[in-house]
Coordinates of N, CA and C and ligand atoms in Angstrom, one line a residue:
M1 N -49.6 39.8 74.6 CA -49.4 38.4 74.1 C -50.6 38.0 73.3
A2 N -50.3 37.4 72.2 CA -51.4 37.0 71.3 C -52.3 35.9 72.0
F3 N -53.5 35.9 71.6 CA -54.4 34.8 72.0 C -54.0 33.5 71.3
E4 N -54.2 32.4 72.0 CA -53.8 31.1 71.4 C -55.0 30.1 71.3
L5 N -54.9 29.2 70.3 CA -55.9 28.1 70.2 C -55.6 27.1 71.3
P6 N -56.5 26.9 72.2 CA -56.2 25.8 73.2 C -56.3 24.4 72.6
A7 N -55.5 23.5 73.1 CA -55.6 22.1 72.6 C -56.9 21.6 73.0
L8 N -57.5 20.6 72.2 CA -58.7 19.9 72.6 C -58.4 19.2 73.9
P9 N -59.4 19.0 74.8 CA -59.1 18.3 76.0 C -59.1 16.8 75.9
Y10 N -59.2 16.3 74.6 CA -59.2 14.8 74.3 C -58.6 14.7 72.9
E11 N -58.4 13.4 72.6 CA -57.9 13.1 71.2 C -59.0 13.4 70.2
K12 N -58.6 13.7 69.0 CA -59.6 14.0 67.9 C -60.6 12.8 67.7
T13 N -60.1 11.6 68.0 CA -60.9 10.4 67.7 C -61.8 10.0 69.0
A14 N -61.6 10.8 70.1 CA -62.2 10.4 71.4 C -63.7 10.4 71.4
L15 N -64.3 11.3 70.6 CA -65.8 11.4 70.7 C -66.5 10.5 69.7
A16 N -65.8 9.8 68.8 CA -66.4 8.9 67.8 C -67.1 7.8 68.6
P17 N -68.1 7.2 68.0 CA -68.7 7.5 66.7 C -69.7 8.7 66.7
H18 N -69.9 9.3 67.8 CA -70.9 10.4 67.9 C -70.4 11.6 67.1
I19 N -69.3 12.1 67.5 CA -68.6 13.2 66.7 C -67.3 12.7 66.2
S20 N -67.2 12.8 64.9 CA -66.0 12.2 64.2 C -64.8 13.0 64.4
A21 N -63.6 12.4 64.1 CA -62.3 13.1 64.0 C -62.4 14.2 62.9
E22 N -63.1 13.9 61.8 CA -63.2 14.8 60.7 C -63.9 16.1 61.2
T23 N -65.0 16.0 62.0 CA -65.7 17.1 62.5 C -64.7 17.9 63.4
L24 N -64.0 17.2 64.3 CA -63.1 17.9 65.3 C -62.0 18.6 64.5
E25 N -61.5 17.9 63.5 CA -60.4 18.5 62.7 C -60.8 19.8 62.1
I26 N -62.0 19.8 61.5 CA -62.5 21.1 60.9 C -63.0 22.1 61.9
H27 N -63.7 21.6 62.9 CA -64.4 22.6 63.8 C -63.3 23.2 64.7
H28 N -62.4 22.4 65.3 CA -61.4 22.9 66.1 C -60.2 23.5 65.3
G29 N -59.7 22.7 64.3 CA -58.5 23.1 63.6 C -58.8 24.2 62.6
K30 N -60.0 24.4 62.1 CA -60.3 25.4 61.1 C -61.1 26.5 61.7
H31 N -62.3 26.2 62.1 CA -63.3 27.2 62.6 C -62.7 27.9 63.9
H32 N -62.5 27.1 64.9 CA -62.0 27.7 66.2 C -60.7 28.5 66.0
N33 N -59.8 27.9 65.2 CA -58.5 28.5 64.9 C -58.7 29.8 64.2
A34 N -59.6 29.9 63.2 CA -59.9 31.1 62.5 C -60.3 32.2 63.4
Y35 N -61.1 31.9 64.4 CA -61.6 33.0 65.3 C -60.3 33.5 66.1
V36 N -59.4 32.6 66.5 CA -58.2 33.1 67.2 C -57.3 34.0 66.3
V37 N -57.1 33.5 65.0 CA -56.3 34.2 64.1 C -56.9 35.6 63.8
N38 N -58.2 35.6 63.6 CA -58.9 36.9 63.3 C -58.9 37.8 64.5
L39 N -59.1 37.3 65.7 CA -59.0 38.2 66.9 C -57.6 38.8 67.0
N40 N -56.6 38.0 66.8 CA -55.2 38.6 66.9 C -55.0 39.6 65.9
K41 N -55.5 39.4 64.7 CA -55.3 40.5 63.6 C -56.1 41.7 64.0
L42 N -57.3 41.6 64.5 CA -58.1 42.8 64.8 C -57.5 43.6 66.0
L43 N -56.8 42.9 66.9 CA -56.2 43.5 68.1 C -54.8 43.9 68.0
D44 N -54.2 43.6 66.8 CA -52.7 43.8 66.7 C -52.4 45.2 66.9
G45 N -51.5 45.5 67.9 CA -51.0 46.8 68.2 C -52.0 47.6 69.0
K46 N -53.1 47.0 69.5 CA -54.1 47.8 70.3 C -53.9 47.4 71.8
P47 N -54.4 48.3 72.7 CA -54.2 48.0 74.1 C -55.0 46.8 74.5
E48 N -56.1 46.5 73.8 CA -57.0 45.3 74.1 C -56.2 44.0 74.0
A49 N -55.1 44.0 73.2 CA -54.4 42.8 73.0 C -53.7 42.3 74.3
A50 N -53.6 43.2 75.3 CA -52.9 42.8 76.6 C -54.0 42.4 77.6
K51 N -55.3 42.5 77.3 CA -56.3 42.2 78.2 C -56.6 40.7 78.2
S52 N -57.4 40.2 79.2 CA -57.8 38.8 79.2 C -59.0 38.7 78.2
L53 N -59.2 37.5 77.7 CA -60.3 37.2 76.7 C -61.6 37.7 77.3
E54 N -61.9 37.4 78.6 CA -63.1 37.9 79.2 C -63.3 39.4 79.1
E55 N -62.2 40.1 79.4 CA -62.2 41.6 79.4 C -62.5 42.1 78.0
V56 N -61.9 41.4 77.0 CA -62.1 41.8 75.6 C -63.6 41.6 75.3
I57 N -64.1 40.5 75.6 CA -65.5 40.1 75.3 C -66.5 41.1 75.9
L58 N -66.3 41.5 77.2 CA -67.2 42.4 77.9 C -67.1 43.8 77.4
G59 N -65.9 44.2 76.8 CA -65.7 45.5 76.4 C -65.9 45.8 74.9
A60 N -66.2 44.8 74.2 CA -66.2 44.9 72.7 C -67.6 44.7 72.1
E61 N -67.7 45.2 70.9 CA -68.9 45.0 70.0 C -68.3 44.7 68.6
G62 N -69.2 44.3 67.7 CA -68.9 44.1 66.3 C -67.9 42.9 66.1
P63 N -67.0 43.1 65.2 CA -66.1 42.0 64.8 C -65.2 41.5 66.0
V64 N -64.7 42.4 66.8 CA -63.8 42.0 67.9 C -64.6 41.2 68.9
F65 N -65.9 41.6 69.2 CA -66.7 40.8 70.1 C -67.0 39.4 69.5
N66 N -67.4 39.4 68.2 CA -67.8 38.2 67.6 C -66.6 37.1 67.6
N67 N -65.4 37.6 67.3 CA -64.3 36.6 67.3 C -63.9 36.2 68.6
A68 N -63.8 37.2 69.6 CA -63.4 36.9 71.0 C -64.4 36.0 71.6
A69 N -65.7 36.2 71.4 CA -66.7 35.4 72.1 C -66.7 34.0 71.5
Q70 N -66.5 33.9 70.2 CA -66.4 32.6 69.5 C -65.2 31.8 70.0
V71 N -64.1 32.5 70.3 CA -62.9 31.8 70.9 C -63.3 31.2 72.2
W72 N -63.9 32.0 73.1 CA -64.4 31.6 74.4 C -65.4 30.5 74.3
N73 N -66.4 30.7 73.4 CA -67.5 29.7 73.3 C -67.0 28.3 72.9
H74 N -66.1 28.3 72.0 CA -65.6 27.0 71.5 C -64.8 26.2 72.6
T75 N -63.9 27.0 73.3 CA -63.2 26.4 74.3 C -64.1 25.8 75.4
F76 N -65.2 26.5 75.7 CA -66.2 26.1 76.7 C -66.9 24.9 76.2
Y77 N -67.2 24.9 74.9 CA -68.0 23.7 74.2 C -67.1 22.5 74.3
W78 N -65.8 22.6 73.9 CA -65.0 21.3 73.9 C -65.0 20.7 75.3
N79 N -65.0 21.6 76.3 CA -65.0 21.1 77.7 C -66.3 20.6 78.2
S80 N -67.4 21.0 77.5 CA -68.7 20.6 77.8 C -69.0 19.2 77.3
M81 N -68.0 18.5 76.7 CA -68.2 17.2 76.2 C -67.0 16.3 76.7
K82 N -67.2 15.0 76.8 CA -66.1 14.1 77.1 C -66.5 12.7 76.5
P83 N -65.5 11.9 76.3 CA -65.8 10.5 75.9 C -66.6 9.8 77.0
N84 N -67.6 9.0 76.6 CA -68.5 8.3 77.6 C -69.1 9.3 78.5
G85 N -69.5 10.5 78.0 CA -70.2 11.4 78.8 C -71.7 11.2 78.7
G86 N -72.5 12.2 79.0 CA -74.0 12.1 78.9 C -74.6 11.6 80.2
G87 N -75.8 11.3 80.1 CA -76.5 10.8 81.3 C -76.9 12.0 82.2
K88 N -76.8 11.7 83.5 CA -77.3 12.7 84.5 C -76.1 13.2 85.4
P89 N -76.2 14.4 85.9 CA -75.2 14.8 86.9 C -75.5 14.2 88.2
T90 N -74.7 14.4 89.2 CA -74.9 13.9 90.5 C -74.8 15.0 91.5
G91 N -75.0 14.7 92.8 CA -74.6 15.6 93.9 C -75.4 17.0 93.8
E92 N -74.7 18.0 94.1 CA -75.3 19.4 94.3 C -75.9 19.9 93.0
L93 N -75.2 19.6 91.9 CA -75.8 20.1 90.6 C -77.1 19.4 90.3
L94 N -77.2 18.1 90.5 CA -78.4 17.4 90.2 C -79.5 18.0 91.2
A95 N -79.2 18.2 92.4 CA -80.2 18.7 93.4 C -80.6 20.1 92.9
A96 N -79.7 20.9 92.4 CA -80.1 22.3 92.0 C -81.0 22.2 90.7
I97 N -80.6 21.3 89.8 CA -81.5 21.1 88.6 C -82.9 20.7 89.0
E98 N -83.0 19.7 89.9 CA -84.3 19.3 90.4 C -85.1 20.4 91.1
R99 N -84.4 21.2 91.8 CA -85.0 22.4 92.5 C -85.5 23.4 91.5
D100 N -84.7 23.7 90.5 CA -85.0 24.8 89.6 C -85.8 24.5 88.4
F101 N -85.8 23.2 88.0 CA -86.6 22.7 86.8 C -87.7 21.8 87.2
G102 N -87.7 21.3 88.4 CA -88.7 20.3 88.8 C -88.2 18.9 88.8
S103 N -87.4 18.6 87.7 CA -86.8 17.3 87.5 C -85.7 17.3 86.5
F104 N -84.8 16.3 86.4 CA -83.8 16.3 85.4 C -84.5 16.2 84.0
E105 N -85.5 15.4 84.0 CA -86.2 15.2 82.7 C -86.8 16.5 82.2
K106 N -87.3 17.4 83.1 CA -87.8 18.7 82.7 C -86.7 19.6 82.2
F107 N -85.6 19.5 82.8 CA -84.4 20.3 82.3 C -84.1 19.8 80.9
R108 N -84.0 18.5 80.7 CA -83.6 18.0 79.5 C -84.6 18.4 78.4
E109 N -85.9 18.4 78.6 CA -86.9 18.9 77.7 C -86.6 20.4 77.3
E110 N -86.3 21.2 78.3 CA -86.1 22.6 78.0 C -84.8 22.8 77.2
F111 N -83.8 22.0 77.5 CA -82.5 22.2 76.8 C -82.7 21.7 75.4
V112 N -83.3 20.6 75.2 CA -83.6 20.1 73.8 C -84.4 21.2 73.0
A113 N -85.4 21.7 73.7 CA -86.3 22.7 73.0 C -85.5 24.0 72.6
A114 N -84.6 24.4 73.5 CA -83.8 25.6 73.2 C -82.8 25.4 72.1
A115 N -82.2 24.2 72.1 CA -81.2 23.9 71.1 C -81.8 23.7 69.8
T116 N -83.0 23.1 69.8 CA -83.7 22.8 68.5 C -84.3 24.1 67.9
T117 N -84.8 25.0 68.7 CA -85.5 26.1 68.2 C -84.6 27.4 68.0
Q118 N -83.3 27.3 68.4 CA -82.4 28.4 68.1 C -82.4 28.6 66.6
F119 N -83.0 29.7 66.0 CA -83.1 29.8 64.6 C -81.7 30.2 64.0
G120 N -81.2 29.4 63.1 CA -79.9 29.7 62.5 C -78.8 29.3 63.4
S121 N -77.7 30.0 63.3 CA -76.5 29.7 64.1 C -76.6 30.2 65.5
G122 N -76.0 29.4 66.5 CA -76.0 29.9 67.9 C -75.7 28.8 68.8
W123 N -76.2 28.9 70.0 CA -75.8 28.1 71.2 C -77.0 27.9 72.1
A124 N -77.1 26.7 72.8 CA -78.0 26.6 73.9 C -77.1 26.3 75.1
W125 N -77.6 26.8 76.3 CA -76.8 26.9 77.5 C -77.6 26.4 78.7
L126 N -76.9 25.8 79.7 CA -77.4 25.8 81.0 C -76.6 26.9 81.7
V127 N -77.3 27.8 82.4 CA -76.6 28.9 83.0 C -77.1 29.1 84.5
L128 N -76.3 29.9 85.2 CA -76.7 30.2 86.6 C -76.9 31.7 86.6
E129 N -78.1 32.2 87.0 CA -78.5 33.6 87.0 C -79.1 33.9 88.4
N130 N -78.5 34.8 89.1 CA -79.0 35.1 90.5 C -79.3 33.9 91.3
G131 N -78.3 32.9 91.3 CA -78.4 31.8 92.1 C -79.4 30.7 91.6
K132 N -80.0 30.9 90.4 CA -80.9 30.0 89.9 C -80.5 29.4 88.5
L133 N -80.6 28.1 88.3 CA -80.3 27.5 87.0 C -81.4 27.8 86.0
K134 N -81.0 28.1 84.8 CA -82.0 28.2 83.7 C -81.4 27.8 82.4
V135 N -82.2 27.5 81.4 CA -81.8 27.2 80.1 C -82.0 28.4 79.2
T136 N -81.0 28.7 78.4 CA -81.1 29.9 77.5 C -80.6 29.5 76.1
K137 N -80.8 30.3 75.1 CA -80.2 30.1 73.8 C -79.7 31.5 73.4
T138 N -78.6 31.5 72.6 CA -78.0 32.8 72.1 C -77.8 32.6 70.6
G139 N -77.8 33.7 69.9 CA -77.6 33.7 68.4 C -76.1 34.0 68.1
N140 N -75.6 33.4 67.1 CA -74.3 33.7 66.5 C -73.2 33.6 67.6
A141 N -72.5 34.7 68.0 CA -71.5 34.6 69.0 C -71.9 34.9 70.4
D142 N -73.1 35.4 70.6 CA -73.6 35.9 71.8 C -73.5 34.8 72.9
L143 N -73.2 35.3 74.2 CA -72.9 34.3 75.2 C -73.4 34.8 76.6
P144 N -73.5 33.9 77.6 CA -74.1 34.3 78.9 C -73.5 35.4 79.6
M145 N -72.1 35.5 79.5 CA -71.4 36.6 80.3 C -71.9 38.0 79.9
K146 N -72.3 38.1 78.7 CA -72.8 39.5 78.3 C -74.2 39.8 78.9
H147 N -74.8 38.8 79.5 CA -76.1 39.0 80.1 C -76.1 38.8 81.6
G148 N -74.9 38.8 82.2 CA -74.9 38.7 83.7 C -75.1 37.3 84.2
Q149 N -74.9 36.3 83.3 CA -75.2 34.9 83.6 C -73.8 34.2 83.6
K150 N -73.8 33.1 84.5 CA -72.6 32.2 84.4 C -72.9 31.0 83.6
A151 N -72.1 30.7 82.7 CA -72.3 29.5 81.8 C -71.9 28.2 82.7
I152 N -72.8 27.2 82.5 CA -72.5 25.9 83.2 C -72.2 24.8 82.2
L153 N -72.9 24.8 81.1 CA -72.8 23.8 80.0 C -73.3 24.4 78.7
T154 N -72.7 24.0 77.6 CA -73.2 24.5 76.3 C -73.2 23.5 75.2
I155 N -74.0 23.7 74.2 CA -74.0 22.9 72.9 C -73.9 23.9 71.8
D156 N -73.0 23.7 70.9 CA -72.9 24.5 69.7 C -73.9 24.0 68.7
V157 N -74.9 24.9 68.2 CA -75.8 24.4 67.2 C -75.6 25.1 65.9
W158 N -74.4 25.7 65.7 CA -74.1 26.1 64.3 C -74.0 24.9 63.4
E159 N -74.4 25.0 62.2 CA -74.4 23.8 61.3 C -73.0 23.1 61.3
H160 N -71.9 23.9 61.3 CA -70.6 23.3 61.2 C -70.3 22.3 62.4
A161 N -71.1 22.4 63.5 CA -70.9 21.5 64.6 C -71.4 20.1 64.3
Y162 N -72.4 20.0 63.5 CA -73.0 18.6 63.3 C -73.2 18.2 61.9
Y163 N -73.0 19.0 60.9 CA -73.4 18.6 59.6 C -72.6 17.4 59.0
V164 N -71.3 17.3 59.3 CA -70.6 16.1 58.8 C -71.1 14.8 59.4
D165 N -71.5 14.8 60.7 CA -71.9 13.6 61.4 C -73.4 13.3 61.4
F166 N -74.2 14.4 61.3 CA -75.6 14.3 61.5 C -76.4 14.9 60.3
R167 N -75.7 15.4 59.3 CA -76.3 16.1 58.2 C -77.3 17.2 58.8
N168 N -78.5 17.1 58.3 CA -79.5 18.2 58.7 C -80.2 17.8 60.0
L169 N -79.9 16.7 60.6 CA -80.6 16.2 61.8 C -80.2 16.8 63.1
R170 N -80.4 18.1 63.3 CA -80.0 18.8 64.5 C -80.6 18.1 65.8
P171 N -81.9 17.7 65.8 CA -82.4 17.1 67.0 C -81.7 15.8 67.4
K172 N -81.2 15.0 66.4 CA -80.4 13.8 66.7 C -79.1 14.1 67.3
Y173 N -78.4 15.2 66.8 CA -77.2 15.7 67.4 C -77.4 16.1 68.9
I174 N -78.5 16.8 69.1 CA -78.8 17.3 70.5 C -79.0 16.1 71.4
E175 N -79.8 15.1 71.0 CA -80.1 14.0 71.8 C -78.8 13.2 72.1
T176 N -77.9 13.1 71.1 CA -76.6 12.4 71.2 C -75.7 13.1 72.2
F177 N -75.7 14.4 72.1 CA -75.0 15.2 73.1 C -75.4 14.9 74.5
L178 N -76.7 14.9 74.8 CA -77.2 14.6 76.1 C -77.0 13.2 76.6
D179 N -77.2 12.3 75.6 CA -77.1 10.8 76.0 C -75.6 10.4 76.1
S180 N -74.7 10.9 75.3 CA -73.4 10.3 75.2 C -72.2 11.2 75.4
L181 N -72.4 12.5 75.4 CA -71.2 13.4 75.3 C -71.2 14.4 76.5
A182 N -72.3 14.9 77.0 CA -72.3 16.0 78.0 C -71.3 15.7 79.1
N183 N -70.5 16.6 79.5 CA -69.5 16.5 80.5 C -70.0 17.1 81.8
W184 N -70.7 16.3 82.6 CA -71.4 16.8 83.8 C -70.4 17.1 84.9
D185 N -69.1 16.5 84.8 CA -68.1 16.9 85.8 C -67.7 18.3 85.6
F186 N -67.5 18.7 84.3 CA -67.2 20.1 84.0 C -68.3 21.0 84.4
A187 N -69.6 20.6 84.2 CA -70.7 21.5 84.6 C -70.8 21.6 86.1
A188 N -70.5 20.5 86.8 CA -70.5 20.6 88.3 C -69.5 21.5 88.8
A189 N -68.3 21.5 88.2 CA -67.2 22.3 88.6 C -67.6 23.8 88.4
N190 N -68.2 24.1 87.2 CA -68.6 25.5 87.0 C -69.7 25.9 88.0
F191 N -70.6 25.0 88.3 CA -71.7 25.3 89.2 C -71.1 25.5 90.6
A192 N -70.2 24.7 91.0 CA -69.5 24.9 92.4 C -68.8 26.2 92.5
A193 N -68.2 26.6 91.4 CA -67.4 27.9 91.4 C -68.3 29.1 91.2
G194 N -69.6 28.9 90.9 CA -70.5 29.9 90.6 C -70.9 30.8 91.7
Ligands
LIG227 MN1 -68.7 26.1 66.2

């Protein structure tokens, strides 16, 4: 069965004024969709087409890996945001962040630094590795599952993620993500399942 573009978990207008409907139209409707279309073309008639997306990602390199990972990364990114998100997590995830980073503020500093300093296209992540939370960054399509880590939350720092709304101001986009968009309920569910 062919891979499909998942619907956004909210309306295209839901993240405005921080992330516009125009950005979501292009980013989800064009970029994310193109990765799905390309992946299906690359796997057409091959045994990998019957595998799960995760199996394809873990077993592939080159163009198949790039497109499969970008399909997964974008679905994870849409879920990493919600209308009226941002702020701080609560409960066990907050306790684990305070345990592993020292404080939520220290986590935030590390996340901002990783997302800001990722050179060129890529992603910044909160991940779980060997029972410990850490901040990482990956280039292009690379993602935590290739490094034995479980993804908890991500921000896309490819220019197509923020250029319509923030132009060249990547740091402002990152601050806005943390202040107004981050979906800590999604992160807490990932952490609980980890
Ligand atoms: Mn993107």
